[in-house]
PDB file of C-alpha atoms and ligand atoms in Angstrom:
ATOM      1  CA  UNK K   1     -29.204  45.261  49.260  1.00 55.00           C
ATOM      2  CA  UNK K   2     -29.560  46.995  45.702  1.00 56.00           C
ATOM      3  CA  UNK K   3     -32.983  48.246  45.016  1.00 54.00           C
ATOM      4  CA  UNK K   4     -33.934  47.712  41.120  1.00 54.00           C
ATOM      5  CA  UNK K   5     -37.242  49.434  39.072  1.00 55.00           C
ATOM      6  CA  UNK K   6     -37.588  52.928  39.250  1.00 66.00           C
ATOM      7  CA  UNK K   7     -35.914  53.861  41.864  1.00 81.00           C
ATOM      8  CA  UNK K   8     -32.092  54.816  42.418  1.00 89.00           C
ATOM      9  CA  UNK K   9     -30.129  51.821  43.908  1.00 95.00           C
ATOM     10  CA  UNK K  10     -28.788  52.158  47.227  1.00 97.00           C
ATOM     11  CA  UNK K  11     -25.865  50.139  47.812  1.00 98.00           C
ATOM     12  CA  UNK K  12     -24.303  49.595  51.647  1.00 98.00           C
ATOM     13  CA  UNK K  13     -21.004  48.147  52.298  1.00 98.00           C
ATOM     14  CA  UNK K  14     -17.759  48.584  54.512  1.00 98.00           C
ATOM     15  CA  UNK K  15     -14.512  47.104  56.046  1.00 98.00           C
ATOM     16  CA  UNK K  16     -13.693  43.545  56.624  1.00 98.00           C
ATOM     17  CA  UNK K  17     -14.130  44.117  60.762  1.00 98.00           C
ATOM     18  CA  UNK K  18     -17.265  45.858  60.776  1.00 98.00           C
ATOM     19  CA  UNK K  19     -16.419  49.349  61.936  1.00 98.00           C
ATOM     20  CA  UNK K  20     -16.545  51.213  59.256  1.00 98.00           C
ATOM     21  CA  UNK K  21     -19.891  51.278  56.966  1.00 98.00           C
ATOM     22  CA  UNK K  22     -20.858  53.613  54.222  1.00 98.00           C
ATOM     23  CA  UNK K  23     -24.053  54.214  51.996  1.00 98.00           C
ATOM     24  CA  UNK K  24     -24.042  55.036  48.283  1.00 98.00           C
ATOM     25  CA  UNK K  25     -26.980  55.847  45.950  1.00 97.00           C
ATOM     26  CA  UNK K  26     -27.764  56.112  42.309  1.00 96.00           C
ATOM     27  CA  UNK K  27     -26.460  54.172  39.444  1.00 95.00           C
ATOM     28  CA  UNK K  28     -22.299  53.345  38.961  1.00 96.00           C
ATOM     29  CA  UNK K  29     -20.995  56.161  36.642  1.00 95.00           C
ATOM     30  CA  UNK K  30     -18.279  53.883  35.910  1.00 96.00           C
ATOM     31  CA  UNK K  31     -16.653  50.204  36.993  1.00 97.00           C
ATOM     32  CA  UNK K  32     -13.098  49.057  36.345  1.00 98.00           C
ATOM     33  CA  UNK K  33     -10.385  46.704  37.284  1.00 98.00           C
ATOM     34  CA  UNK K  34      -7.232  49.090  38.250  1.00 98.00           C
ATOM     35  CA  UNK K  35      -3.835  47.382  37.995  1.00 98.00           C
ATOM     36  CA  UNK K  36      -1.226  50.833  39.154  1.00 97.00           C
ATOM     37  CA  UNK K  37       0.985  50.634  41.626  1.00 96.00           C
ATOM     38  CA  UNK K  38      -0.600  52.852  43.887  1.00 95.00           C
ATOM     39  CA  UNK K  39      -3.473  50.584  44.282  1.00 96.00           C
ATOM     40  CA  UNK K  40      -1.771  47.409  44.757  1.00 97.00           C
ATOM     41  CA  UNK K  41       0.193  48.255  47.195  1.00 96.00           C
ATOM     42  CA  UNK K  42      -2.656  50.211  48.826  1.00 95.00           C
ATOM     43  CA  UNK K  43      -4.608  47.092  49.195  1.00 95.00           C
ATOM     44  CA  UNK K  44      -2.302  44.225  49.127  1.00 95.00           C
ATOM     45  CA  UNK K  45      -4.023  42.526  46.216  1.00 96.00           C
ATOM     46  CA  UNK K  46      -2.856  41.792  42.748  1.00 97.00           C
ATOM     47  CA  UNK K  47      -5.756  44.551  41.157  1.00 98.00           C
ATOM     48  CA  UNK K  48      -8.704  46.362  42.473  1.00 98.00           C
ATOM     49  CA  UNK K  49     -12.300  46.702  42.023  1.00 98.00           C
ATOM     50  CA  UNK K  50     -13.784  49.954  41.702  1.00 98.00           C
ATOM     51  CA  UNK K  51     -17.376  51.603  41.091  1.00 98.00           C
ATOM     52  CA  UNK K  52     -17.344  55.050  40.336  1.00 97.00           C
ATOM     53  CA  UNK K  53     -20.004  57.075  41.985  1.00 97.00           C
ATOM     54  CA  UNK K  54     -21.724  60.470  42.303  1.00 97.00           C
ATOM     55  CA  UNK K  55     -19.492  61.762  45.501  1.00 97.00           C
ATOM     56  CA  UNK K  56     -22.509  63.778  47.063  1.00 97.00           C
ATOM     57  CA  UNK K  57     -24.466  60.483  47.049  1.00 97.00           C
ATOM     58  CA  UNK K  58     -22.172  58.825  49.335  1.00 98.00           C
ATOM     59  CA  UNK K  59     -21.727  58.950  53.371  1.00 98.00           C
ATOM     60  CA  UNK K  60     -19.866  56.968  55.852  1.00 98.00           C
ATOM     61  CA  UNK K  61     -22.488  55.767  58.095  1.00 98.00           C
ATOM     62  CA  UNK K  62     -20.248  54.017  60.910  1.00 98.00           C
ATOM     63  CA  UNK K  63     -17.158  54.771  62.462  1.00 98.00           C
ATOM     64  CA  UNK K  64     -14.647  57.142  61.148  1.00 96.00           C
ATOM     65  CA  UNK K  65     -12.036  56.033  58.048  1.00 98.00           C
ATOM     66  CA  UNK K  66      -8.490  56.723  58.230  1.00 97.00           C
ATOM     67  CA  UNK K  67      -7.687  59.294  55.174  1.00 96.00           C
ATOM     68  CA  UNK K  68      -4.512  59.322  53.419  1.00 95.00           C
ATOM     69  CA  UNK K  69      -3.170  60.820  50.373  1.00 94.00           C
ATOM     70  CA  UNK K  70      -1.176  58.488  48.096  1.00 89.00           C
ATOM     71  CA  UNK K  71       0.046  60.478  45.797  1.00 88.00           C
ATOM     72  CA  UNK K  72      -0.565  64.496  44.890  1.00 90.00           C
ATOM     73  CA  UNK K  73      -4.311  65.482  44.745  1.00 93.00           C
ATOM     74  CA  UNK K  74      -5.879  61.533  45.637  1.00 94.00           C
ATOM     75  CA  UNK K  75      -7.158  60.767  49.086  1.00 96.00           C
ATOM     76  CA  UNK K  76      -7.680  56.967  49.774  1.00 97.00           C
ATOM     77  CA  UNK K  77      -9.393  56.019  52.974  1.00 98.00           C
ATOM     78  CA  UNK K  78      -9.186  52.630  54.818  1.00 98.00           C
ATOM     79  CA  UNK K  79     -10.264  51.212  58.035  1.00 98.00           C
ATOM     80  CA  UNK K  80      -7.752  52.214  60.790  1.00 98.00           C
ATOM     81  CA  UNK K  81      -8.304  49.054  62.423  1.00 98.00           C
ATOM     82  CA  UNK K  82      -8.850  46.111  60.155  1.00 98.00           C
ATOM     83  CA  UNK K  83      -6.799  48.015  57.150  1.00 97.00           C
ATOM     84  CA  UNK K  84      -9.945  47.451  54.300  1.00 98.00           C
ATOM     85  CA  UNK K  85      -9.196  50.133  51.518  1.00 98.00           C
ATOM     86  CA  UNK K  86     -12.789  51.740  51.375  1.00 98.00           C
ATOM     87  CA  UNK K  87     -12.782  54.626  48.775  1.00 98.00           C
ATOM     88  CA  UNK K  88     -10.679  56.916  46.511  1.00 97.00           C
ATOM     89  CA  UNK K  89     -10.900  60.695  45.399  1.00 97.00           C
ATOM     90  CA  UNK K  90      -9.020  63.032  43.016  1.00 95.00           C
ATOM     91  CA  UNK K  91      -8.844  66.611  43.026  1.00 95.00           C
ATOM     92  CA  UNK K  92      -9.634  66.699  38.870  1.00 93.00           C
ATOM     93  CA  UNK K  93     -12.839  65.075  39.570  1.00 93.00           C
ATOM     94  CA  UNK K  94     -13.720  66.524  42.940  1.00 94.00           C
ATOM     95  CA  UNK K  95     -17.776  65.387  42.298  1.00 97.00           C
ATOM     96  CA  UNK K  96     -16.895  62.085  41.860  1.00 97.00           C
ATOM     97  CA  UNK K  97     -15.722  59.072  44.648  1.00 98.00           C
ATOM     98  CA  UNK K  98     -14.309  55.387  43.821  1.00 98.00           C
ATOM     99  CA  UNK K  99     -15.376  52.725  45.953  1.00 98.00           C
ATOM    100  CA  UNK K 100     -13.747  49.778  46.341  1.00 98.00           C
ATOM    101  CA  UNK K 101     -15.890  47.104  44.715  1.00 98.00           C
ATOM    102  CA  UNK K 102     -15.045  43.886  46.920  1.00 98.00           C
ATOM    103  CA  UNK K 103     -16.303  46.468  49.852  1.00 98.00           C
ATOM    104  CA  UNK K 104     -19.945  46.567  48.647  1.00 98.00           C
ATOM    105  CA  UNK K 105     -22.232  44.298  50.295  1.00 98.00           C
ATOM    106  CA  UNK K 106     -24.272  43.592  47.135  1.00 97.00           C
ATOM    107  CA  UNK K 107     -23.348  44.721  43.906  1.00 96.00           C
ATOM    108  CA  UNK K 108     -26.199  44.307  41.830  1.00 95.00           C
ATOM    109  CA  UNK K 109     -25.773  45.718  38.505  1.00 94.00           C
ATOM    110  CA  UNK K 110     -22.378  47.095  38.523  1.00 97.00           C
ATOM    111  CA  UNK K 111     -19.962  45.325  36.706  1.00 95.00           C
ATOM    112  CA  UNK K 112     -16.273  46.423  35.518  1.00 97.00           C
ATOM    113  CA  UNK K 113     -16.141  47.198  32.081  1.00 96.00           C
ATOM    114  CA  UNK K 114     -12.169  47.451  31.420  1.00 97.00           C
ATOM    115  CA  UNK K 115      -8.834  46.738  32.846  1.00 98.00           C
ATOM    116  CA  UNK K 116      -6.831  50.604  33.783  1.00 97.00           C
ATOM    117  CA  UNK K 117      -3.104  50.970  34.091  1.00 97.00           C
ATOM    118  CA  UNK K 118      -2.101  47.814  32.534  1.00 97.00           C
ATOM    119  CA  UNK K 119       1.037  49.225  32.097  1.00 97.00           C
ATOM    120  CA  UNK K 120       1.505  48.966  35.883  1.00 98.00           C
ATOM    121  CA  UNK K 121       0.297  45.212  36.251  1.00 98.00           C
ATOM    122  CA  UNK K 122       1.760  42.519  38.494  1.00 97.00           C
ATOM    123  CA  UNK K 123       3.873  40.487  36.093  1.00 96.00           C
ATOM    124  CA  UNK K 124       2.121  37.565  37.883  1.00 97.00           C
ATOM    125  CA  UNK K 125      -1.007  37.999  37.655  1.00 97.00           C
ATOM    126  CA  UNK K 126      -2.518  36.755  34.374  1.00 97.00           C
ATOM    127  CA  UNK K 127      -5.743  38.715  33.078  1.00 97.00           C
ATOM    128  CA  UNK K 128      -7.910  36.134  32.233  1.00 96.00           C
ATOM    129  CA  UNK K 129     -11.067  38.032  30.456  1.00 97.00           C
ATOM    130  CA  UNK K 130     -11.899  39.782  27.274  1.00 97.00           C
ATOM    131  CA  UNK K 131     -12.455  43.434  28.275  1.00 97.00           C
ATOM    132  CA  UNK K 132     -10.312  46.114  26.623  1.00 96.00           C
ATOM    133  CA  UNK K 133      -7.215  46.816  28.990  1.00 97.00           C
ATOM    134  CA  UNK K 134      -6.010  50.267  28.554  1.00 97.00           C
ATOM    135  CA  UNK K 135      -2.401  51.305  29.487  1.00 96.00           C
ATOM    136  CA  UNK K 136      -3.388  53.896  31.916  1.00 95.00           C
ATOM    137  CA  UNK K 137      -6.681  55.203  31.955  1.00 88.00           C
ATOM    138  CA  UNK K 138      -9.988  54.966  29.325  1.00 85.00           C
ATOM    139  CA  UNK K 139      -8.968  56.262  26.163  1.00 79.00           C
ATOM    140  CA  UNK K 140      -5.226  55.943  26.219  1.00 82.00           C
ATOM    141  CA  UNK K 141      -3.541  53.159  23.934  1.00 86.00           C
ATOM    142  CA  UNK K 142      -4.607  49.597  24.533  1.00 86.00           C
ATOM    143  CA  UNK K 143      -2.215  46.883  26.309  1.00 81.00           C
TER     144      UNK K 143
HETATM  145 ZN1  LIG A 201     -12.410  47.435  59.387  1.00 90.41          ZN
HETATM  146 ZN1  LIG A 202      -5.190  52.814  40.642  1.00 90.41          ZN
END
């Protein structure tokens, strides 16, 4: 349950089977829909919604996820039993952690603000909103 007011919000979440749980405190730094092939292949979904937090405020509270290096400098975690994709970290921004928005129990106040890596979007998926669409990361060419 996300809290509001002067206290920092606290979010809890976890995988589909319940083996892995996590908690993260603080306002999301960034949130976006990613269409890159690494995300879609890792999740089996047409796109992945991510929320970015201060890495120090994140902790797994139950279970031990599988940690996989999915591309150079990138670690993704998954539930070893049900396969839910949980987190993403990149060596170039070690103070941040991305959390799959779909696994947050009650994502009050977190709304994706753009689409990233639209250059790798699956051709059969049609974006149906008016958010900015970047070919790669924010600041890259608009798609
Ligand atoms: Zn699980
Ligand atoms: Zn991605």
